[in-house]
mmCIF file of C-alpha atoms in Angstrom:
data_model
loop_
_atom_site.group_PDB
_atom_site.id
_atom_site.type_symbol
_atom_site.label_atom_id
_atom_site.label_comp_id
_atom_site.label_asym_id
_atom_site.label_seq_id
_atom_site.Cartn_x
_atom_site.Cartn_y
_atom_site.Cartn_z
ATOM 1 C CA MET A 1 -158.050 60.034 120.648
ATOM 2 C CA PRO A 2 -159.461 56.350 120.907
ATOM 3 C CA GLU A 3 -157.370 54.337 119.525
ATOM 4 C CA GLY A 4 -158.380 50.368 118.318
ATOM 5 C CA ASP A 5 -157.610 49.157 121.742
ATOM 6 C CA SER A 6 -160.924 51.154 123.104
ATOM 7 C CA VAL A 7 -162.713 50.383 120.235
ATOM 8 C CA TYR A 8 -162.478 47.015 120.817
ATOM 9 C CA ARG A 9 -163.763 47.702 124.525
ATOM 10 C CA GLN A 10 -166.186 50.040 123.673
ATOM 11 C CA CYS A 11 -167.678 47.749 121.235
ATOM 12 C CA LYS A 12 -166.799 44.841 124.181
ATOM 13 C CA MET A 13 -169.187 46.961 126.565
ATOM 14 C CA LEU A 14 -172.444 47.614 123.600
ATOM 15 C CA ARG A 15 -172.261 44.437 121.889
ATOM 16 C CA GLU A 16 -173.315 42.570 125.635
ATOM 17 C CA ALA A 17 -175.327 45.153 126.187
ATOM 18 C CA LEU A 18 -177.419 45.074 122.790
ATOM 19 C CA GLU A 19 -176.520 41.714 120.546
ATOM 20 C CA GLY A 20 -179.894 39.757 120.331
ATOM 21 C CA SER A 21 -182.188 42.480 121.579
ATOM 22 C CA VAL A 22 -185.014 44.804 119.985
ATOM 23 C CA ILE A 23 -185.174 48.632 120.081
ATOM 24 C CA VAL A 24 -187.820 50.035 121.190
ATOM 25 C CA SER A 25 -186.810 53.558 120.385
ATOM 26 C CA SER A 26 -184.006 55.447 119.287
ATOM 27 C CA ASP A 27 -183.294 58.986 119.038
ATOM 28 C CA PHE A 28 -180.825 60.587 117.373
ATOM 29 C CA ARG A 29 -179.665 63.832 117.607
ATOM 30 C CA VAL A 30 -177.838 64.714 114.793
ATOM 31 C CA PRO A 31 -180.048 66.743 111.287
ATOM 32 C CA SER A 32 -179.482 64.185 109.035
ATOM 33 C CA LEU A 33 -181.177 61.616 110.831
ATOM 34 C CA ALA A 34 -183.500 63.456 112.687
ATOM 35 C CA THR A 35 -186.480 61.723 111.362
ATOM 36 C CA SER A 36 -185.118 58.270 111.940
ATOM 37 C CA ASP A 37 -186.873 55.681 113.357
ATOM 38 C CA VAL A 38 -185.229 52.753 113.938
ATOM 39 C CA SER A 39 -187.747 50.924 116.627
ATOM 40 C CA GLY A 40 -188.557 47.272 116.197
ATOM 41 C CA ARG A 41 -185.210 46.207 114.681
ATOM 42 C CA THR A 42 -183.127 44.197 116.223
ATOM 43 C CA VAL A 43 -179.153 43.888 116.588
ATOM 44 C CA VAL A 44 -177.244 41.400 115.101
ATOM 45 C CA ALA A 45 -174.560 42.697 115.792
ATOM 46 C CA VAL A 46 -171.735 45.239 116.973
ATOM 47 C CA VAL A 47 -168.910 44.620 114.745
ATOM 48 C CA PRO A 48 -165.569 47.549 115.353
ATOM 49 C CA ARG A 49 -163.399 48.059 112.286
ATOM 50 C CA GLY A 50 -160.342 50.144 113.147
ATOM 51 C CA LYS A 51 -161.812 53.417 114.909
ATOM 52 C CA HIS A 52 -164.797 53.446 113.563
ATOM 53 C CA ILE A 53 -168.092 51.401 115.687
ATOM 54 C CA LEU A 54 -170.477 49.437 113.872
ATOM 55 C CA ILE A 55 -173.933 48.610 115.700
ATOM 56 C CA ARG A 56 -176.459 46.204 112.825
ATOM 57 C CA LEU A 57 -179.614 46.099 112.691
ATOM 58 C CA SER A 58 -182.048 44.237 111.789
ATOM 59 C CA GLU A 59 -184.633 44.487 108.553
ATOM 60 C CA ALA A 60 -188.059 46.446 109.533
ATOM 61 C CA PRO A 61 -190.706 44.591 110.656
ATOM 62 C CA ASP A 62 -192.632 46.917 109.463
ATOM 63 C CA ALA A 63 -191.138 48.417 106.142
ATOM 64 C CA ALA A 64 -194.970 50.960 105.989
ATOM 65 C CA GLU A 65 -194.205 52.230 109.239
ATOM 66 C CA LEU A 66 -190.707 52.818 109.455
ATOM 67 C CA LYS A 67 -189.312 55.843 107.345
ATOM 68 C CA SER A 68 -185.626 53.897 107.647
ATOM 69 C CA GLY A 69 -186.562 51.619 104.919
ATOM 70 C CA ALA A 70 -187.346 47.574 105.298
ATOM 71 C CA GLU A 71 -183.417 46.554 104.289
ATOM 72 C CA PRO A 72 -180.951 45.756 107.228
ATOM 73 C CA LEU A 73 -179.382 48.970 108.384
ATOM 74 C CA THR A 74 -175.859 49.697 109.963
ATOM 75 C CA LEU A 75 -174.906 52.626 112.607
ATOM 76 C CA HIS A 76 -171.766 53.780 112.410
ATOM 77 C CA SER A 77 -170.205 56.128 114.805
ATOM 78 C CA HIS A 78 -166.869 57.616 115.196
ATOM 79 C CA LEU A 79 -165.533 58.053 118.628
ATOM 80 C CA MET A 80 -163.478 60.692 116.713
ATOM 81 C CA MET A 81 -161.024 62.669 120.525
ATOM 82 C CA ASP A 82 -163.544 62.806 122.815
ATOM 83 C CA GLY A 83 -166.771 60.190 121.411
ATOM 84 C CA THR A 84 -167.700 57.466 123.849
ATOM 85 C CA TRP A 85 -170.757 55.016 124.342
ATOM 86 C CA ARG A 86 -171.854 54.303 127.162
ATOM 87 C CA VAL A 87 -174.993 51.908 128.594
ATOM 88 C CA PHE A 88 -177.448 52.499 132.208
ATOM 89 C CA ASP A 89 -180.678 50.277 133.488
ATOM 90 C CA ARG A 90 -183.259 51.275 132.433
ATOM 91 C CA GLU A 91 -185.769 52.687 135.388
ATOM 92 C CA PRO A 92 -189.252 54.328 134.227
ATOM 93 C CA ALA A 93 -190.421 56.816 136.451
ATOM 94 C CA GLY A 94 -192.700 55.277 139.258
ATOM 95 C CA GLY A 95 -189.491 53.014 139.326
ATOM 96 C CA ALA A 96 -190.404 49.811 137.986
ATOM 97 C CA THR A 97 -187.288 48.069 136.434
ATOM 98 C CA THR A 98 -186.954 45.729 134.042
ATOM 99 C CA GLY A 99 -184.519 42.801 133.150
ATOM 100 C CA SER A 100 -180.396 43.443 134.947
ATOM 101 C CA GLY A 101 -182.526 46.708 135.813
ATOM 102 C CA ARG A 102 -184.248 44.900 138.252
ATOM 103 C CA GLU A 103 -181.625 43.276 139.595
ATOM 104 C CA ALA A 104 -178.911 46.624 139.652
ATOM 105 C CA LYS A 105 -182.250 48.614 141.644
ATOM 106 C CA ALA A 106 -182.070 45.303 144.115
ATOM 107 C CA ALA A 107 -178.540 45.493 145.080
ATOM 108 C CA ARG A 108 -178.821 49.337 145.937
ATOM 109 C CA ASP A 109 -182.084 49.332 148.301
ATOM 110 C CA ALA A 110 -180.209 45.733 149.913
ATOM 111 C CA SER A 111 -177.267 48.339 151.277
ATOM 112 C CA ALA A 112 -178.828 51.436 151.075
ATOM 113 C CA GLY A 113 -180.486 51.729 154.678
ATOM 114 C CA SER A 114 -183.928 52.978 155.938
ATOM 115 C CA GLY A 115 -183.704 56.257 154.593
ATOM 116 C CA ARG A 116 -183.177 54.622 150.682
ATOM 117 C CA ALA A 117 -185.685 52.440 151.856
ATOM 118 C CA ALA A 118 -187.819 55.393 152.149
ATOM 119 C CA SER A 119 -187.428 57.286 149.496
ATOM 120 C CA SER A 120 -187.583 54.049 146.499
ATOM 121 C CA SER A 121 -191.077 54.081 147.961
ATOM 122 C CA ARG A 122 -191.928 57.553 147.098
ATOM 123 C CA ALA A 123 -190.482 56.865 143.818
ATOM 124 C CA ARG A 124 -192.437 54.200 143.673
ATOM 125 C CA ASN A 125 -195.849 56.432 144.227
ATOM 126 C CA GLY A 126 -194.474 58.247 141.462
ATOM 127 C CA MET A 127 -192.830 60.633 143.865
ATOM 128 C CA ARG A 128 -189.887 63.028 142.600
ATOM 129 C CA THR A 129 -186.961 61.799 143.938
ATOM 130 C CA SER A 130 -184.009 64.600 142.050
ATOM 131 C CA ARG A 131 -184.289 67.877 141.245
ATOM 132 C CA PRO A 132 -186.682 68.711 137.895
ATOM 133 C CA GLY A 133 -184.093 68.773 134.806
ATOM 134 C CA ALA A 134 -181.277 66.472 136.238
ATOM 135 C CA SER A 135 -179.861 64.724 133.849
ATOM 136 C CA PRO A 136 -180.226 60.526 133.930
ATOM 137 C CA TYR A 137 -176.466 60.039 132.510
ATOM 138 C CA ARG A 138 -174.171 60.646 135.338
ATOM 139 C CA PRO A 139 -170.221 60.157 135.432
ATOM 140 C CA ARG A 140 -169.509 56.765 135.550
ATOM 141 C CA GLY A 141 -169.480 55.072 139.264
ATOM 142 C CA GLN A 142 -171.782 57.167 140.098
ATOM 143 C CA ALA A 143 -176.268 56.291 140.584
ATOM 144 C CA ARG A 144 -179.165 58.105 141.129
ATOM 145 C CA ARG A 145 -182.009 57.148 142.312
ATOM 146 C CA GLY A 146 -184.376 57.006 140.284
ATOM 147 C CA GLY A 147 -182.488 57.285 137.697
ATOM 148 C CA SER A 148 -180.370 54.989 135.554
ATOM 149 C CA VAL A 149 -177.022 53.326 136.886
ATOM 150 C CA ARG A 150 -174.343 51.352 134.872
ATOM 151 C CA SER A 151 -175.670 48.787 133.526
ATOM 152 C CA ARG A 152 -174.191 44.856 134.027
ATOM 153 C CA ALA A 153 -172.577 44.974 130.340
ATOM 154 C CA GLU A 154 -170.574 48.418 131.312
ATOM 155 C CA ALA A 155 -169.639 47.511 135.105
ATOM 156 C CA ARG A 156 -168.004 44.112 133.483
ATOM 157 C CA THR A 157 -165.933 45.984 131.249
ATOM 158 C CA ARG A 158 -163.387 48.768 131.997
ATOM 159 C CA LEU A 159 -163.798 52.092 130.308
ATOM 160 C CA SER A 160 -160.650 53.204 128.177
ATOM 161 C CA ALA A 161 -158.540 55.915 130.169
ATOM 162 C CA ASP A 162 -158.521 57.712 127.931
ATOM 163 C CA VAL A 163 -162.884 57.679 126.178
ATOM 164 C CA SER A 164 -164.632 61.209 128.291
ATOM 165 C CA ILE A 165 -166.427 59.816 131.323
ATOM 166 C CA GLY A 166 -169.758 61.158 132.925
ATOM 167 C CA GLN A 167 -171.049 64.433 129.775
ATOM 168 C CA GLY A 168 -173.643 66.481 130.066
ATOM 169 C CA SER A 169 -176.942 65.372 128.087
ATOM 170 C CA HIS A 170 -176.833 68.051 125.815
ATOM 171 C CA THR A 171 -173.328 65.999 123.973
ATOM 172 C CA ILE A 172 -175.649 63.197 123.119
ATOM 173 C CA ARG A 173 -175.752 62.566 119.557
ATOM 174 C CA ALA A 174 -177.298 58.422 119.507
ATOM 175 C CA ILE A 175 -179.535 56.525 121.627
ATOM 176 C CA LEU A 176 -181.138 53.020 121.542
ATOM 177 C CA ARG A 177 -183.398 52.161 123.595
ATOM 178 C CA THR A 178 -184.134 47.670 125.029
ATOM 179 C CA GLU A 179 -186.698 46.457 127.398
ATOM 180 C CA ASP A 180 -183.819 46.886 129.923
ATOM 181 C CA VAL A 181 -180.775 49.342 128.553
ATOM 182 C CA GLU A 182 -180.034 52.581 127.135
ATOM 183 C CA ALA A 183 -177.009 52.652 124.801
ATOM 184 C CA VAL A 184 -175.902 56.181 124.530
ATOM 185 C CA GLY A 185 -173.868 58.115 122.092
ATOM 186 C CA PHE A 186 -172.097 60.989 124.048
ATOM 187 C CA ASP A 187 -170.257 63.200 121.429
ATOM 188 C CA VAL A 188 -170.105 60.667 119.131
ATOM 189 C CA LYS A 189 -169.162 61.751 115.298
ATOM 190 C CA ASP A 190 -169.929 61.156 111.579
ATOM 191 C CA VAL A 191 -173.389 59.512 113.062
ATOM 192 C CA ARG A 192 -174.698 58.085 109.985
ATOM 193 C CA LEU A 193 -177.919 55.318 109.107
ATOM 194 C CA VAL A 194 -176.714 52.781 106.016
ATOM 195 C CA PRO A 195 -178.009 49.721 103.925
ATOM 196 C CA THR A 196 -175.412 47.455 105.138
ATOM 197 C CA ARG A 197 -175.122 46.563 102.142
ATOM 198 C CA LEU A 198 -173.100 49.055 101.608
ATOM 199 C CA GLU A 199 -171.016 49.353 104.850
ATOM 200 C CA ASP A 200 -167.314 48.754 102.747
ATOM 201 C CA GLU A 201 -169.063 50.856 99.859
ATOM 202 C CA GLN A 202 -169.912 53.833 102.237
ATOM 203 C CA LEU A 203 -168.693 53.233 105.244
ATOM 204 C CA VAL A 204 -165.357 51.520 106.001
ATOM 205 C CA GLY A 205 -164.063 49.906 102.781
ATOM 206 C CA TYR A 206 -160.847 52.851 102.580
ATOM 207 C CA LEU A 207 -159.981 50.982 105.583
ATOM 208 C CA GLY A 208 -156.480 48.928 105.380
ATOM 209 C CA PRO A 209 -156.076 44.823 107.152
ATOM 210 C CA ASP A 210 -157.751 46.356 110.668
ATOM 211 C CA ILE A 211 -154.999 45.381 113.688
ATOM 212 C CA LEU A 212 -157.566 43.518 116.278
ATOM 213 C CA GLY A 213 -159.454 42.058 113.980
ATOM 214 C CA PRO A 214 -160.158 38.724 113.139
ATOM 215 C CA ASP A 215 -158.790 38.572 109.463
ATOM 216 C CA TRP A 216 -155.943 40.625 110.037
ATOM 217 C CA ASP A 217 -153.589 40.212 107.356
ATOM 218 C CA LEU A 218 -150.172 40.663 108.384
ATOM 219 C CA GLU A 219 -148.776 40.661 104.304
ATOM 220 C CA LYS A 220 -151.476 42.607 102.992
ATOM 221 C CA ALA A 221 -150.851 45.907 105.608
ATOM 222 C CA LEU A 222 -146.594 45.437 104.625
ATOM 223 C CA GLU A 223 -147.877 45.755 101.180
ATOM 224 C CA ARG A 224 -150.319 48.772 101.353
ATOM 225 C CA LEU A 225 -147.387 50.098 103.368
ATOM 226 C CA SER A 226 -144.555 50.467 100.782
ATOM 227 C CA THR A 227 -146.024 50.811 97.945
ATOM 228 C CA GLN A 228 -145.227 54.556 99.464
ATOM 229 C CA PRO A 229 -141.233 54.194 100.209
ATOM 230 C CA ASP A 230 -140.851 57.726 99.895
ATOM 231 C CA ARG A 231 -143.549 58.592 102.581
ATOM 232 C CA ALA A 232 -142.372 59.164 106.380
ATOM 233 C CA ILE A 233 -142.945 55.292 108.649
ATOM 234 C CA GLY A 234 -144.530 57.660 111.474
ATOM 235 C CA THR A 235 -146.893 59.029 108.608
ATOM 236 C CA ALA A 236 -147.772 56.012 106.862
ATOM 237 C CA LEU A 237 -148.357 53.621 109.821
ATOM 238 C CA MET A 238 -151.122 56.181 111.373
ATOM 239 C CA ASP A 239 -152.613 56.642 107.807
ATOM 240 C CA GLN A 240 -156.042 54.030 108.324
ATOM 241 C CA ARG A 241 -155.266 52.616 104.649
ATOM 242 C CA ASN A 242 -152.852 51.261 104.803
ATOM 243 C CA LEU A 243 -154.105 49.755 108.544
ATOM 244 C CA ALA A 244 -156.311 50.201 110.857
ATOM 245 C CA GLY A 245 -156.207 50.941 114.436
ATOM 246 C CA ILE A 246 -153.319 53.119 115.358
ATOM 247 C CA GLY A 247 -152.937 56.364 116.755
ATOM 248 C CA ASN A 248 -150.476 58.155 118.382
ATOM 249 C CA VAL A 249 -150.096 56.232 121.533
ATOM 250 C CA TYR A 250 -148.679 52.767 119.505
ATOM 251 C CA ARG A 251 -147.262 55.097 116.915
ATOM 252 C CA VAL A 252 -144.479 56.693 119.278
ATOM 253 C CA GLU A 253 -143.928 52.644 121.211
ATOM 254 C CA VAL A 254 -143.122 51.460 118.763
ATOM 255 C CA LEU A 255 -141.107 53.043 116.848
ATOM 256 C CA PHE A 256 -139.179 53.717 120.668
ATOM 257 C CA MET A 257 -139.589 49.938 120.723
ATOM 258 C CA SER A 258 -137.961 48.624 117.514
ATOM 259 C CA ARG A 259 -135.088 51.516 117.890
ATOM 260 C CA THR A 260 -136.318 53.271 114.314
ATOM 261 C CA ASN A 261 -136.585 56.874 113.673
ATOM 262 C CA PRO A 262 -140.094 58.096 112.731
ATOM 263 C CA TRP A 263 -139.139 61.017 110.090
ATOM 264 C CA VAL A 264 -137.000 57.856 108.169
ATOM 265 C CA THR A 265 -137.800 56.672 104.438
ATOM 266 C CA VAL A 266 -140.786 53.235 104.227
ATOM 267 C CA GLY A 267 -138.373 52.392 101.394
ATOM 268 C CA SER A 268 -135.231 53.642 103.442
ATOM 269 C CA LEU A 269 -135.368 50.660 106.551
ATOM 270 C CA PRO A 270 -133.053 47.830 106.981
ATOM 271 C CA GLU A 271 -134.305 44.523 105.401
ATOM 272 C CA GLY A 272 -137.104 43.313 107.509
ATOM 273 C CA LYS A 273 -137.697 45.943 110.241
ATOM 274 C CA LEU A 274 -140.684 47.082 108.244
ATOM 275 C CA ARG A 275 -142.418 43.671 109.622
ATOM 276 C CA GLU A 276 -140.548 43.489 112.392
ATOM 277 C CA ILE A 277 -142.553 47.426 113.868
ATOM 278 C CA VAL A 278 -146.224 46.146 112.355
ATOM 279 C CA THR A 279 -145.729 42.815 113.487
ATOM 280 C CA LEU A 280 -144.954 44.847 117.286
ATOM 281 C CA ALA A 281 -147.485 46.368 117.084
ATOM 282 C CA HIS A 282 -150.068 44.168 116.097
ATOM 283 C CA LYS A 283 -149.149 42.555 119.545
ATOM 284 C CA LEU A 284 -148.820 45.669 121.938
ATOM 285 C CA LEU A 285 -152.598 46.666 121.043
ATOM 286 C CA HIS A 286 -153.524 42.509 121.815
ATOM 287 C CA LEU A 287 -151.724 43.315 124.955
ATOM 288 C CA ASN A 288 -153.746 45.590 125.923
ATOM 289 C CA LYS A 289 -157.250 45.420 124.163
ATOM 290 C CA ASP A 290 -158.676 43.698 127.705
ATOM 291 C CA ARG A 291 -157.322 46.344 129.921
ATOM 292 C CA SER A 292 -158.805 50.500 130.927
ATOM 293 C CA MET A 293 -155.163 51.651 131.175
ATOM 294 C CA ARG A 294 -152.381 50.583 128.428
ATOM 295 C CA SER A 295 -148.895 49.458 129.212
ATOM 296 C CA THR A 296 -146.241 48.387 126.744
ATOM 297 C CA VAL A 297 -143.254 48.585 129.804
ATOM 298 C CA GLY A 298 -143.316 44.367 129.947
ATOM 299 C CA GLN A 299 -145.145 44.543 133.152
ATOM 300 C CA ALA A 300 -149.090 46.004 133.758
ATOM 301 C CA PRO A 301 -150.219 48.888 134.880
ATOM 302 C CA GLN A 302 -150.854 49.465 138.919
ATOM 303 C CA GLY A 303 -153.273 52.931 138.858
ATOM 304 C CA ARG A 304 -151.672 54.638 135.771
ATOM 305 C CA PRO A 305 -150.465 53.924 132.082
ATOM 306 C CA LEU A 306 -146.744 52.947 131.730
ATOM 307 C CA PHE A 307 -145.056 53.699 128.794
ATOM 308 C CA TRP A 308 -141.158 54.418 127.569
ATOM 309 C CA ALA A 309 -141.459 57.295 125.272
ATOM 310 C CA TYR A 310 -145.624 58.813 125.155
ATOM 311 C CA GLY A 311 -145.851 61.277 127.123
ATOM 312 C CA LYS A 312 -142.022 61.909 128.969
ATOM 313 C CA ASP A 313 -139.803 64.008 126.537
ATOM 314 C CA GLY A 314 -137.660 66.306 128.230
ATOM 315 C CA GLN A 315 -137.087 62.910 130.993
ATOM 316 C CA PRO A 316 -134.173 60.734 130.843
ATOM 317 C CA CYS A 317 -134.363 57.604 127.606
ATOM 318 C CA ARG A 318 -135.013 54.348 130.039
ATOM 319 C CA ARG A 319 -132.442 52.268 127.868
ATOM 320 C CA CYS A 320 -129.976 54.842 126.940
ATOM 321 C CA GLY A 321 -129.998 57.650 129.928
ATOM 322 C CA ALA A 322 -130.492 60.536 126.632
ATOM 323 C CA VAL A 323 -132.997 63.238 127.452
ATOM 324 C CA LEU A 324 -136.369 62.375 125.039
ATOM 325 C CA ARG A 325 -137.328 64.750 122.678
ATOM 326 C CA ARG A 326 -140.150 66.099 121.605
ATOM 327 C CA GLY A 327 -140.969 67.514 118.497
ATOM 328 C CA GLU A 328 -144.079 67.540 115.393
ATOM 329 C CA ILE A 329 -144.698 65.180 112.579
ATOM 330 C CA ASP A 330 -146.011 66.283 109.787
ATOM 331 C CA ASP A 331 -150.362 63.776 109.116
ATOM 332 C CA ALA A 332 -151.942 66.296 106.620
ATOM 333 C CA LEU A 333 -151.837 63.425 103.584
ATOM 334 C CA LEU A 334 -153.823 61.973 106.115
ATOM 335 C CA THR A 335 -157.669 61.855 105.639
ATOM 336 C CA VAL A 336 -161.108 60.565 105.186
ATOM 337 C CA PRO A 337 -163.636 59.059 103.299
ATOM 338 C CA ALA A 338 -165.076 61.657 101.118
ATOM 339 C CA PRO A 339 -168.686 63.797 102.236
ATOM 340 C CA ASP A 340 -170.760 61.656 99.105
ATOM 341 C CA GLY A 341 -168.851 58.034 100.451
ATOM 342 C CA THR A 342 -166.255 57.233 97.494
ATOM 343 C CA THR A 343 -162.909 56.345 99.003
ATOM 344 C CA THR A 344 -161.005 57.860 95.881
ATOM 345 C CA ALA A 345 -161.704 60.850 95.921
ATOM 346 C CA PRO A 346 -159.030 62.613 98.751
ATOM 347 C CA GLY A 347 -161.462 63.503 102.173
ATOM 348 C CA THR A 348 -161.780 65.871 105.014
ATOM 349 C CA ALA A 349 -157.523 65.847 106.013
ATOM 350 C CA VAL A 350 -157.029 65.500 109.869
ATOM 351 C CA GLN A 351 -155.037 67.038 112.407
ATOM 352 C CA HIS A 352 -152.273 67.913 110.350
ATOM 353 C CA LEU A 353 -148.253 68.856 112.563
ATOM 354 C CA ARG A 354 -149.189 65.843 115.803
ATOM 355 C CA LYS A 355 -146.701 65.833 118.592
ATOM 356 C CA ILE A 356 -144.302 62.802 119.340
ATOM 357 C CA VAL A 357 -142.109 61.838 121.716
ATOM 358 C CA TRP A 358 -137.920 60.227 120.078
ATOM 359 C CA CYS A 359 -135.276 59.405 121.158
ATOM 360 C CA PRO A 360 -132.341 60.866 119.574
ATOM 361 C CA ARG A 361 -129.775 58.554 120.442
ATOM 362 C CA CYS A 362 -131.822 55.089 119.744
ATOM 363 C CA GLN A 363 -134.137 56.829 117.137
ATOM 364 C CA SER A 364 -131.587 58.372 115.771
ATOM 365 C CA GLU A 365 -131.152 56.681 112.104
#
């Protein structure tokens, strides 16, 4: 599942492409929003909150014409296991482009030679340049004549290695169109529109301090973790109500690097160990937030992620030589908010048992 650093990069891309622009049309392909329309609103901000993406929209310019109401709204989505947002330059039928799309097309025409120029000419004359029904949404880096290409915002922001790319049009759940770009949410989950004033109440108020947020609060995170001293540290770290943004990759790596057994209880940790663990997690996520591939070993990744333990079960520990083991940790107590938006009632349990790797010698206690 994409973790806090991946969500951070997705929001960076969306922010560069959408912030300050007016939505000219929208398309929500989830039943609850089938009749919703946010056209005419301006994208005020794109904010990551833990593993959640919040796209904040201005109040409606003409409330009488919009079913979604007049007040500012927030479009919420969650990547879950395989969701991703992509941004495409708009190229309307007939070959005319706008904004950054015009620049992208000019660059392609300049380098394509006479054959491509002829094709572009046919597009300008309204002739079809691709097979009927072809999806305008292509895998990363693959442009299509007469179709959409990656925007400059996406080109500047490396897509995370742990988010899916190149999904088909049938997985689209949300589209926001501005004059220049289309932001498309492929297979994103929990797509909701709520009044911005109710963000905390209905969307993210239950979350602990955001490990990549501007309001990160180490002391508050430690306090929340300490309220359940009989809970395994491996499970407590993944509970977004304690601190938001850590996923299984960082759980495995942080516990390995701090020589902490995943099943030891929070209350039995030596003095200062809990602070060491959370401080290390904060450091690792910040080091990787602008990378498309993660590294926790002190050097930049070179074509592949670099980890101490994650995904290396059966291999010798690079610290002591013992064979790394793989087991399962019970994450059944991790919950998401109840459907009515409350934060007190238990929500839907996440995946019950999750794979975890540890060193039986370095992390014996």
